[in-house]
Short mmCIF file of C-alpha atoms and ligand atoms in Angstrom, two decimals:
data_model
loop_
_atom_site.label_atom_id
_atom_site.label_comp_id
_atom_site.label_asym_id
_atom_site.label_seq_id
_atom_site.Cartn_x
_atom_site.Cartn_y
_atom_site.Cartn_z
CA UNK A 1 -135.27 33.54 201.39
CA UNK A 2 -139.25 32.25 201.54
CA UNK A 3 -140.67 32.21 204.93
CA UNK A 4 -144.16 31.74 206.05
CA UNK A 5 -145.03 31.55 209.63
CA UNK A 6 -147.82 30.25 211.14
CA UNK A 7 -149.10 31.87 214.21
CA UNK A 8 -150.92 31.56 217.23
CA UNK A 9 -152.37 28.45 216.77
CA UNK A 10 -154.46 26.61 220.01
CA UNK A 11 -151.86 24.06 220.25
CA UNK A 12 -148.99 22.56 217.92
CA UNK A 13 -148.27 18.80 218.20
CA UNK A 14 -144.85 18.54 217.59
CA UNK A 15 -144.31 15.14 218.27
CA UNK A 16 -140.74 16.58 219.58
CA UNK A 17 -139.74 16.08 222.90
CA UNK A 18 -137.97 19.47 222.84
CA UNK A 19 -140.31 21.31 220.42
CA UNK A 20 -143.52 23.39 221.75
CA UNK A 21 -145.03 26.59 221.30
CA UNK A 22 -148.24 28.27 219.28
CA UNK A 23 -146.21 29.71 216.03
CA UNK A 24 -144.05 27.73 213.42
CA UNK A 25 -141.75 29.78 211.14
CA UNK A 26 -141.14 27.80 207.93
CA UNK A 27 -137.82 28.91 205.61
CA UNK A 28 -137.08 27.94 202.43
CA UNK A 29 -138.65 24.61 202.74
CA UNK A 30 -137.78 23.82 206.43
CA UNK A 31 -138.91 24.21 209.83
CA UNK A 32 -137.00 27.10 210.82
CA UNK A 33 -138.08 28.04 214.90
CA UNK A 34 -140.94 27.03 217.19
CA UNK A 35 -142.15 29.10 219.37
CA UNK A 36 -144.34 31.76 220.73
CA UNK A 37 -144.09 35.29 219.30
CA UNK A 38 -142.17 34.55 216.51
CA UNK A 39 -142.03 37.27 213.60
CA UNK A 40 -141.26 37.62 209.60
CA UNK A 41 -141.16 39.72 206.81
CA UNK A 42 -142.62 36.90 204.80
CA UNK A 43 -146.01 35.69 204.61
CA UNK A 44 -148.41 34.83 207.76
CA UNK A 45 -150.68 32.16 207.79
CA UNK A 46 -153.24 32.96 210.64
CA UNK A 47 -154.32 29.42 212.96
CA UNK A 48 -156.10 31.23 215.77
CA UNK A 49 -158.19 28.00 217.09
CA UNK A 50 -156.35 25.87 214.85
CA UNK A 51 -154.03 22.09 215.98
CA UNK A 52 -150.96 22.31 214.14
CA UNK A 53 -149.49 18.66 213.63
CA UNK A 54 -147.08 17.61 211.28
CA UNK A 55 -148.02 16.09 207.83
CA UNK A 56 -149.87 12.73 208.58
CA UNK A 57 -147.82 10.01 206.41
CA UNK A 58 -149.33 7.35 204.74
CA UNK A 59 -147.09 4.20 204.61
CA UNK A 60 -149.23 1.82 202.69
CA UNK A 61 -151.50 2.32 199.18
CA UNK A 62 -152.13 0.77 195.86
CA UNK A 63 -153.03 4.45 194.08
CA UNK A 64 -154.23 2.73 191.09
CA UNK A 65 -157.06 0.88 192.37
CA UNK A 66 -158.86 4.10 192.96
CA UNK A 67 -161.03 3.62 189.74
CA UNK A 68 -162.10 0.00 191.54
CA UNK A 69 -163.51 0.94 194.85
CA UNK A 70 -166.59 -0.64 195.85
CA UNK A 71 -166.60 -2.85 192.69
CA UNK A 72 -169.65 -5.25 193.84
CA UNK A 73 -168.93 -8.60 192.72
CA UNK A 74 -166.12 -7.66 195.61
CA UNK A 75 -167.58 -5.85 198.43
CA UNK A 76 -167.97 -9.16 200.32
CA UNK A 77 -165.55 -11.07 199.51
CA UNK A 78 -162.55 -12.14 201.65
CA UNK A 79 -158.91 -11.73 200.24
CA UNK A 80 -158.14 -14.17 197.77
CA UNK A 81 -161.91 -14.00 196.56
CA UNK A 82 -161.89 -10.07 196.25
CA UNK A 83 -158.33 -10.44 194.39
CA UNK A 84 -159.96 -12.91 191.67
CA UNK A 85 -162.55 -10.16 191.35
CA UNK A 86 -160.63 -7.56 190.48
CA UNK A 87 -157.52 -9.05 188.64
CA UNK A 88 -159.31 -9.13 185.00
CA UNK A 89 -160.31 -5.49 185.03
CA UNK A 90 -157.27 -4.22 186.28
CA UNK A 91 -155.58 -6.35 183.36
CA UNK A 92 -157.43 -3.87 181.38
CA UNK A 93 -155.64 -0.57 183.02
CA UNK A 94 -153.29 1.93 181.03
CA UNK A 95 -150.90 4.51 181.87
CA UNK A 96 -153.74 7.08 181.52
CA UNK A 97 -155.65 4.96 184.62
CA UNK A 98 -153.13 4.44 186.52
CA UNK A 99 -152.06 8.71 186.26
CA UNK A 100 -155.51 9.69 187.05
CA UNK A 101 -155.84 7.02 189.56
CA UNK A 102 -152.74 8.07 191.61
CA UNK A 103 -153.87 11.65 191.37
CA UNK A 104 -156.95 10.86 192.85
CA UNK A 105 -155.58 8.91 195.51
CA UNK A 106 -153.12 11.35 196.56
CA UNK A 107 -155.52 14.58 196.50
CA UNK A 108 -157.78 12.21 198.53
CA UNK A 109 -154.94 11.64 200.71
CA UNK A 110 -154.04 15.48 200.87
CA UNK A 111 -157.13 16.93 202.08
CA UNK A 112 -157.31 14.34 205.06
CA UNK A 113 -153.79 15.74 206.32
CA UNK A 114 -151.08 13.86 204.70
CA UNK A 115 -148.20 15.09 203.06
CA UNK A 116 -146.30 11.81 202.00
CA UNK A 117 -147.22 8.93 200.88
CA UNK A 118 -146.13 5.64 199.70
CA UNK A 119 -147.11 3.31 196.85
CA UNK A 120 -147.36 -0.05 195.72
CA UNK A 121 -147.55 -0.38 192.21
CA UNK A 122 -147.67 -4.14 191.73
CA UNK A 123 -148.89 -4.75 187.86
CA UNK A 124 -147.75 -3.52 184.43
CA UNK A 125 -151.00 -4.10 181.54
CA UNK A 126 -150.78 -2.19 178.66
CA UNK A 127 -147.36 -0.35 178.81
CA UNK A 128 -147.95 0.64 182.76
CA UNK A 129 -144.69 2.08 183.79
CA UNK A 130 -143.70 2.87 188.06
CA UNK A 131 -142.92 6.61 186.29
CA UNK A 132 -146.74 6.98 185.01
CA UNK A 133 -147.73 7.00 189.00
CA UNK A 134 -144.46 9.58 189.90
CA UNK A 135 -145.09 11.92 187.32
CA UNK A 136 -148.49 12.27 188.48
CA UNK A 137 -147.80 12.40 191.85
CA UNK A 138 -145.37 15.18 191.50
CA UNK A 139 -148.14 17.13 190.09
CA UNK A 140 -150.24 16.83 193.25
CA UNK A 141 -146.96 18.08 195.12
CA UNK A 142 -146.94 15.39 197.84
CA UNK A 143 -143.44 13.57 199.01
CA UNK A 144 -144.03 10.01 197.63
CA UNK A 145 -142.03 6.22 197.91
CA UNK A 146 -143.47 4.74 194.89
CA UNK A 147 -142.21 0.99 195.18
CA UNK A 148 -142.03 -1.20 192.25
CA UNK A 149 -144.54 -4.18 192.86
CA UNK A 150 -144.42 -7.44 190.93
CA UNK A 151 -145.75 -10.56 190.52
CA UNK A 152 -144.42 -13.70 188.79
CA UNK A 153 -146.51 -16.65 189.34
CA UNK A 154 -149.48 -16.54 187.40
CA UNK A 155 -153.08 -19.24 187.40
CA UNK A 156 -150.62 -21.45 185.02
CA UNK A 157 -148.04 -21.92 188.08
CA UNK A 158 -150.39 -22.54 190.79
CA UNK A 159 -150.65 -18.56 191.81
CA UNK A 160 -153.24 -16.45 192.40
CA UNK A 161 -152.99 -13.80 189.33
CA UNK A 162 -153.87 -14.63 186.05
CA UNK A 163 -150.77 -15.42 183.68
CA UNK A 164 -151.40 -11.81 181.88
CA UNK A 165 -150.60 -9.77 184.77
CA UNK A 166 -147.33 -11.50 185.43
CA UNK A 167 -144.29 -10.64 184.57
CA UNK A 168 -140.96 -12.36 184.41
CA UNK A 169 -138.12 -12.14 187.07
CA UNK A 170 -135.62 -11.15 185.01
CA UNK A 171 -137.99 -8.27 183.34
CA UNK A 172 -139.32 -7.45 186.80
CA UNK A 173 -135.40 -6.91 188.51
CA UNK A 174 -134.35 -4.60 185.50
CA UNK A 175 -137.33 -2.15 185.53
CA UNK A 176 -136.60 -2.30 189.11
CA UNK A 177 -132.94 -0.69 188.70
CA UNK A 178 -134.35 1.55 185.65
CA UNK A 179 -136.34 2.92 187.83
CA UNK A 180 -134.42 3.78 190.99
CA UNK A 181 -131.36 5.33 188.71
CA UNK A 182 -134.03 7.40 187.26
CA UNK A 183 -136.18 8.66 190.04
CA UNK A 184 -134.62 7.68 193.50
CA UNK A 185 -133.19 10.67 195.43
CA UNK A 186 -131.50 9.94 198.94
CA UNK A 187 -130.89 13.22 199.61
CA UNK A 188 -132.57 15.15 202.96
CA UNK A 189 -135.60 16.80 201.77
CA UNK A 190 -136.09 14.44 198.98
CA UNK A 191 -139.86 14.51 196.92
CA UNK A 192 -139.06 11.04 195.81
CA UNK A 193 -137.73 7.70 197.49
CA UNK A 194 -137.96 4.74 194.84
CA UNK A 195 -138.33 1.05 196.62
CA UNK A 196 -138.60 -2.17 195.97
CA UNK A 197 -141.94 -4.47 196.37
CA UNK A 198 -142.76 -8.01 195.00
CA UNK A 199 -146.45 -7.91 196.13
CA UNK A 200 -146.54 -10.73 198.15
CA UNK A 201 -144.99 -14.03 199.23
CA UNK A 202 -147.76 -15.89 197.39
CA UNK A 203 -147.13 -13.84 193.85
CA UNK A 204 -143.86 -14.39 193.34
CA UNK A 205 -140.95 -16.79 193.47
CA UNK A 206 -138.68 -17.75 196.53
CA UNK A 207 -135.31 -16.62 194.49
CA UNK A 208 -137.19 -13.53 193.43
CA UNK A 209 -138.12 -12.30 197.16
CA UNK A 210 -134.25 -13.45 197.84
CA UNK A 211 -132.66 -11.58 194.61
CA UNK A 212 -134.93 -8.50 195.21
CA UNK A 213 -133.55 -7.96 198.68
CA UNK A 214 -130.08 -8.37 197.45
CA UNK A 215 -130.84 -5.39 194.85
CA UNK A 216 -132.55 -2.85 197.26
CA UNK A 217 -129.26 -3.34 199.39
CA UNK A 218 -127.12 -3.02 196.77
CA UNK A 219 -128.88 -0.08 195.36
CA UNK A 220 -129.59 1.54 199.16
CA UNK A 221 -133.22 1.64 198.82
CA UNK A 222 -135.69 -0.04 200.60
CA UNK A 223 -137.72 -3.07 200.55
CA UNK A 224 -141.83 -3.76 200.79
CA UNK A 225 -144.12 -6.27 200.65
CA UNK A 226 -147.77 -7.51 202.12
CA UNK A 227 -146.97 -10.44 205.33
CA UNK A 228 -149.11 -11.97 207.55
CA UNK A 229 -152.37 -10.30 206.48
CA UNK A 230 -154.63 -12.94 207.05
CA UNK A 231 -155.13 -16.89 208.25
CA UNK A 232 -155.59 -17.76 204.94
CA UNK A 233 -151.62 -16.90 203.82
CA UNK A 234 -150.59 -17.72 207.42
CA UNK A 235 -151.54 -21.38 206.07
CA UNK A 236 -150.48 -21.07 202.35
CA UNK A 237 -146.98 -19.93 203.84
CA UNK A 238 -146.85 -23.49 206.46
CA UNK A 239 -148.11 -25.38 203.49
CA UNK A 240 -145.99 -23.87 200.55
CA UNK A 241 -143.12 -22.93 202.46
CA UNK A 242 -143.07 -25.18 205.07
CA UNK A 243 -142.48 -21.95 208.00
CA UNK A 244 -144.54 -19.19 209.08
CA UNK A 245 -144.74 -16.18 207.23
CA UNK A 246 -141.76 -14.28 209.91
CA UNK A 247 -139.37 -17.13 209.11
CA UNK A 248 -139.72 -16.74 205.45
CA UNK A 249 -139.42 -13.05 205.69
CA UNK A 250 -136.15 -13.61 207.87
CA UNK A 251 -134.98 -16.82 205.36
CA UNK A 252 -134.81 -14.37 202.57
CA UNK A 253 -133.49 -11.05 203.83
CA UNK A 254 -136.87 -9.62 204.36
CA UNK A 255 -135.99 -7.65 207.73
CA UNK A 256 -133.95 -5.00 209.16
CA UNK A 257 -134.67 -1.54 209.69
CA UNK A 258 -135.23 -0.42 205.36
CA UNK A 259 -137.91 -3.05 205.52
CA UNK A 260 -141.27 -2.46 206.41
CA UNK A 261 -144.26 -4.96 205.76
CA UNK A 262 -148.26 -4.23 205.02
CA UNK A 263 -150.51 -5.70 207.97
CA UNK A 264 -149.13 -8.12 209.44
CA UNK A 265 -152.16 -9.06 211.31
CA UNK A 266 -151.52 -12.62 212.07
CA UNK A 267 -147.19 -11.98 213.42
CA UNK A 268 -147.37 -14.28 216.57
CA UNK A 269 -144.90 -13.36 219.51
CA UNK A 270 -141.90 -14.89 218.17
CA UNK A 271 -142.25 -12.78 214.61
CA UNK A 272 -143.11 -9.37 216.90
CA UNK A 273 -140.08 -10.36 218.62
CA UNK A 274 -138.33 -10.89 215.49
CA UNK A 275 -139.47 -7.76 213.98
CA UNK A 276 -138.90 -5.51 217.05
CA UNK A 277 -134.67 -7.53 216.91
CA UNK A 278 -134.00 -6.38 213.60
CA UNK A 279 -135.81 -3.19 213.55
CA UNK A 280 -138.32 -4.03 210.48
CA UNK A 281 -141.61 -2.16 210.61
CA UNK A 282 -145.26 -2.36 209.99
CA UNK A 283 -147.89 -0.82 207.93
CA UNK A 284 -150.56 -1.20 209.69
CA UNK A 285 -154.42 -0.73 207.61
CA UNK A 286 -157.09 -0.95 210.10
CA UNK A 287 -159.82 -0.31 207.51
CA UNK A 288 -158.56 -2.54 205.08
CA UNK A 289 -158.48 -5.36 207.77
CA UNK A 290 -162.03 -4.70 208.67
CA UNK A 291 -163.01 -4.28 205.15
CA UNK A 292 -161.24 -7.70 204.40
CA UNK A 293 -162.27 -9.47 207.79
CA UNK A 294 -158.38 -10.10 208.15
CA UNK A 295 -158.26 -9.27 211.69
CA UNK A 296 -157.12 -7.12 214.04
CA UNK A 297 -153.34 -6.68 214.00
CA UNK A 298 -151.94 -7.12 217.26
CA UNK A 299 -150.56 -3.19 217.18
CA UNK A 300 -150.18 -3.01 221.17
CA UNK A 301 -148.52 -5.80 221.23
CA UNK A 302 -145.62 -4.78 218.74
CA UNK A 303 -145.65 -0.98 219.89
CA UNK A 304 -144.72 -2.39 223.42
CA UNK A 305 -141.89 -4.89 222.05
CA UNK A 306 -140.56 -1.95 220.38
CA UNK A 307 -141.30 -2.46 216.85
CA UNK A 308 -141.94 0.77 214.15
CA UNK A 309 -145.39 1.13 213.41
CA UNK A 310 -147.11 3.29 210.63
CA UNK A 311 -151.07 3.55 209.57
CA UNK A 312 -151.44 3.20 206.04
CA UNK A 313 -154.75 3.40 204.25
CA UNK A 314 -154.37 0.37 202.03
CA UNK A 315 -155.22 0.20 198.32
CA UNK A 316 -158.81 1.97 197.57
CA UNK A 317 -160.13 -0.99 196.68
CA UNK A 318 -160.06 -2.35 199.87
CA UNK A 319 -160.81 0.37 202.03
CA UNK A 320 -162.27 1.63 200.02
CA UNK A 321 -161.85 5.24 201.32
CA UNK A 322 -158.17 6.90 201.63
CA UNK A 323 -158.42 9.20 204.57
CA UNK A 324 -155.53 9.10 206.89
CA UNK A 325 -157.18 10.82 209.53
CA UNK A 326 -159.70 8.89 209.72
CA UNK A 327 -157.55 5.50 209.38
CA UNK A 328 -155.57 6.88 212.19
CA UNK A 329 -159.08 7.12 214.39
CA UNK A 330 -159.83 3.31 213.16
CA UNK A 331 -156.44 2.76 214.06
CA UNK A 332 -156.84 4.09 218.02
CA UNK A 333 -160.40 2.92 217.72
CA UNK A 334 -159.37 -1.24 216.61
CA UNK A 335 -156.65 -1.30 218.98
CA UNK A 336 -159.27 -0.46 222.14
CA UNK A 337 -161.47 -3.67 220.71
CA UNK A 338 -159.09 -5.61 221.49
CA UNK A 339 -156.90 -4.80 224.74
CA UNK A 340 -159.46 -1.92 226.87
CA UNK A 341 -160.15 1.46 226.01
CA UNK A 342 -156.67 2.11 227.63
CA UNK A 343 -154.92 0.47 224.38
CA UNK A 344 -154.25 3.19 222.48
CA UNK A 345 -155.07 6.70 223.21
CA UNK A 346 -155.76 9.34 219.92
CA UNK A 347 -152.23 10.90 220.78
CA UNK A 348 -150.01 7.79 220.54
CA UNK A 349 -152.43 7.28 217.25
CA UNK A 350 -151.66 10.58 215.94
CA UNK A 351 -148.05 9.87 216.72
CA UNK A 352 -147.99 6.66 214.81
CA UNK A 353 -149.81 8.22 211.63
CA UNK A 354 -146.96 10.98 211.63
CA UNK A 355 -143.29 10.41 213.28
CA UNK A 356 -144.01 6.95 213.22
CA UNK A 357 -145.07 6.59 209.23
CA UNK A 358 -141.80 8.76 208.63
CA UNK A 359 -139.68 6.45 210.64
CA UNK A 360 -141.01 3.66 208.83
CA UNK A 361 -140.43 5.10 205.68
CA UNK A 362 -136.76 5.62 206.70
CA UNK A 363 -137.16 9.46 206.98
CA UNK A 364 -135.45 10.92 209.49
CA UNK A 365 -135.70 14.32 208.17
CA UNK A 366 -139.81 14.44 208.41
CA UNK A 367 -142.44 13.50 210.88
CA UNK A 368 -141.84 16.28 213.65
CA UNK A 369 -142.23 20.00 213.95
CA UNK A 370 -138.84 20.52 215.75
CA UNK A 371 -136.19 23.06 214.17
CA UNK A 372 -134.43 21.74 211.12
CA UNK A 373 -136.69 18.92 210.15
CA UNK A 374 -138.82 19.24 206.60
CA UNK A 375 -141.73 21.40 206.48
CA UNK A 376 -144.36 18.89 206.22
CA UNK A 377 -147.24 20.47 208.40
CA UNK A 378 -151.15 20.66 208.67
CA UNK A 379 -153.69 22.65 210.22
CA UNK A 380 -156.51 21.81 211.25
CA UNK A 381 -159.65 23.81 211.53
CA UNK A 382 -161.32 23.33 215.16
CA UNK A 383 -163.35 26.61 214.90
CA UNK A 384 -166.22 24.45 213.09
CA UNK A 385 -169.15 21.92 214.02
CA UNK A 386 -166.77 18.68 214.02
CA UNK A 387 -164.67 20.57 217.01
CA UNK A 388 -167.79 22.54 218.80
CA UNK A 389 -168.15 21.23 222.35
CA UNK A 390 -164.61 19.34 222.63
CA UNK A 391 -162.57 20.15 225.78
CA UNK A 392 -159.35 19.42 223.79
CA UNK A 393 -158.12 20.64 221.14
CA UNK A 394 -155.33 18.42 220.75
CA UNK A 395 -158.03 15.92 220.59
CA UNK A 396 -157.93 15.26 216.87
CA UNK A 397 -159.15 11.64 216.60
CA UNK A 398 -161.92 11.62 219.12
CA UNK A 399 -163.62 14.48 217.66
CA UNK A 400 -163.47 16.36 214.49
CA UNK A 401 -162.16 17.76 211.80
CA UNK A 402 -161.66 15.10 209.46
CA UNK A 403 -161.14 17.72 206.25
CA UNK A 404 -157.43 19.66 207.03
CA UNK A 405 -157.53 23.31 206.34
CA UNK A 406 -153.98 23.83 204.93
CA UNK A 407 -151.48 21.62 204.20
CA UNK A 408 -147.79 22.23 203.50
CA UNK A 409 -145.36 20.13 202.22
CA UNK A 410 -141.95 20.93 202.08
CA UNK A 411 -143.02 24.25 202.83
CA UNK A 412 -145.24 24.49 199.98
CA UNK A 413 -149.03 25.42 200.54
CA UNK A 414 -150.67 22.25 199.07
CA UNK A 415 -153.88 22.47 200.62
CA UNK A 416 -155.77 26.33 201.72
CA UNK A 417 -158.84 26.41 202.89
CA UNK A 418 -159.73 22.80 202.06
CA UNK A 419 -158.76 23.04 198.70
CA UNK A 420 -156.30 21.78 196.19
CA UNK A 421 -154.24 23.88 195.14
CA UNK A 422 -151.78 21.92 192.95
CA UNK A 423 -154.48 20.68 190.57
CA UNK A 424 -157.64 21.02 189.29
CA UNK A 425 -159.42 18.79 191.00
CA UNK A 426 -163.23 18.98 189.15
CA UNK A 427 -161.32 18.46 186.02
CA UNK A 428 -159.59 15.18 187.01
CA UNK A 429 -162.97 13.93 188.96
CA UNK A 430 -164.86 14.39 185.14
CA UNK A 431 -162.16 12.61 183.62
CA UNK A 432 -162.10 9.84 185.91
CA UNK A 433 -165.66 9.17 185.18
CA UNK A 434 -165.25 9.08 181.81
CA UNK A 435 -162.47 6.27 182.16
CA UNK A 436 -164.75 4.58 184.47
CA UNK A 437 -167.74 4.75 181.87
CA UNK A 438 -165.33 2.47 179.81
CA UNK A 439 -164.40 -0.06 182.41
CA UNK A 440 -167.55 -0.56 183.35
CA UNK A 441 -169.05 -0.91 179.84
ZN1 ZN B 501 -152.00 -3.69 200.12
#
């Protein structure tokens, strides 16, 4: 029996109603007791001065476009614009980009606190398989929900990707069910949760969105895509489809709670409504939205009608950063810009980036520190210059850290003293520059 307990920490943020004390004992993978004065014969992990929280969860990310961040010809360029950018040199990615990529992402993702993540794999160049970014990613130790993206309507069809990067429906459905008989494991406690994810209601077809919704149901697995995200699709979606981008969704089986949707920055009241009815949620990416000039989603607004809310990072070429602390700060921080600096406080924040991501994702056995959920936790050092001076140590997105100490996932030490321990992480930096060398030559 493995146990590690972590003790005496300055406070632990369960996000449990029932949960509280200073020590968490962890066995065999889950949180066994919380308390004060707890005990073992197994190993101690000291968090004098230290916020315990649970693993931050990350509900939205394109892990491969980590070799494309801050790609110039699309730092200022709005959506569509930035898309047109980058399409012809991801056409040029392999499975060797896309692994290194992912592995990137994810130990970027690690060190700022988060312990699962999803993904949103939406194109295939060059024999790019959904298993290139989930072998990688169990290297790196992290739970992950890889979905598999598509898109089918290329430049030739009147979309937005060119006709290279598309792939067929019929193609696109069967890799779908390869891959979640292969990888996708319901069970409590699982590392891997396959889904389902045409990228967007302007890549692909109106029978696809409807037949891929049909599959994820039939195959119990859940269903992603990017709505709403800025004016420009609000008015492709009236002038294409004839309805707003809610009524589409609804049209073609695209809510309920094992959907959740990226952005969703431009839902008006009936669609929040709509969402909050049938229990679909939100990923919501402050920084990409900046980055992007989409907007500012209208987060209050849906966490008051009731509807799930996560923070994802977005893809890194968008962001073009992936820390989930700090998107959780831009998160609290975007919310106040628009409603008062009574919006959103950091702890509601914090609770969004962690039970709320799980719940989300559909994972009702992660997101808390309470007895008998996952052992998904980070600490948090507030013994250094980030955290000197604050009143509140609970305080996580007002003042520092933004760098995690140690990070567990299920009950696995991931992350000690701000370093990777799952990989080496100087060795995949050198060999991401060489693959970058290429693209860029
Ligand atoms: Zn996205």
């Amino acid at each position: 029996m493995a146990e590690t307990l972590i003790r005496g920490a300055a406070h632990v943020a369960t996000m449990d109603d029932g949960a509280a004390g200073t020590d968490v004992l962890i066995r065999d993978g889950v949180i066994a007791a919380v308390g004060q004065g707890l005990t073992t014969q197994g190993q101690v992990i000291a968090a004098q001065g230290c916020l315990v929280t649970p693993g931050l969860v990350n509900t939205h990310h394109h892990l491969y476009q980590t070799l494309t961040r801050a790609v110039p010809a699309g730092q200022d360029a709005l959506l569509f614009g930035w898309l047109r950018t980058l399409y012809p040199i991801w056409a040029r990615f392999t499975p060797d980009h896309v692994a290194v990529a992912t592995q990137l992402g994810l130990a970027e993702l690690a060190l700022s606190g988060c312990s699962m993540s999803s993904d949103h794999l939406y194109l295939f160049p060059n024999g790019v398989r959904l298993d290139d970014t989930i072998h990688a990613a169990a290297e790196v130790g992290l739970r992950f929900h890889p979905t598999r993206g598509a898109m089918s309507i290329g430049e030739s069809a009147g979309g937005l990707p060119p006709d290279a990067l598309v792939e067929d429906e019929t193609t696109i459905l069967e890799d779908a069910i390869r891959v979640i008989d292969a990888f996708h494991d319901a069970a409590p406690g699982s590392m891997c949760r396959v889904g389902v994810a045409p990228c967007s209601p302007f890549s692909v077809s109106r029978e696809l969105m409807r037949d891929a919704a049909i599959l994820a149901r039939d195959k119990g697995v859940r269903l992603h895509t990017h709505l709403a995200e800025n004016d420009e699709e609000v008015a492709f979606s009236l002038e294409r489809f004839g309805c707003r981008p809610g009524q589409y969704a609804e049209d073609l089986g695209w809510t309920g709670d094992d959907v959740w949707h990226a952005h969703c920055v431009k839902l008006d009241a009936d669609e929040i409504a709509l969402f909050a009815r049938t229990g679909t949620g939100v990923a919501h990416c402050p920084c990409s939205n900046c980055r992007l000039g989409s907007g500012i989603a209208p987060v209050r607004a849906m966490v008051d009608a009731g509807v799930r809310v996560g923070i994802g990072v977005d893809g890194s070429a968008s962001n073009d950063a992936a820390s989930l602390v700090d998107e959780a700060r831009q998160a609290m921080l975007l919310a106040r810009v628009s409603r008062g600096a009574d919006a959103m406080s950091g702890a509601k924040a914090l609770r969004l980036a962690t039970r709320g991501g799980a719940e989300v994702l559909g994972r009702d056995d992660c997101g808390r520190i309470a007895p008998g959920f996952r052992a998904d936790i980070a600490i948090w050092d507030m013994n250094g210059v980030e955290a000197a001076g604050n009143w509140d140590r609970s305080a996580l997105l007002l003042a520092g850290p933004r760098k995690v100490r140690d990070l567990f996932v299920e009950g696995r030490q991931v992350v000690r003293d701000g370093h990777l321990m799952t990989i080496d992480l100087p060795r995949l930096i050198r060999r991401a520059e060489r693959l970058l060398a290429d693209l860029m030559a």
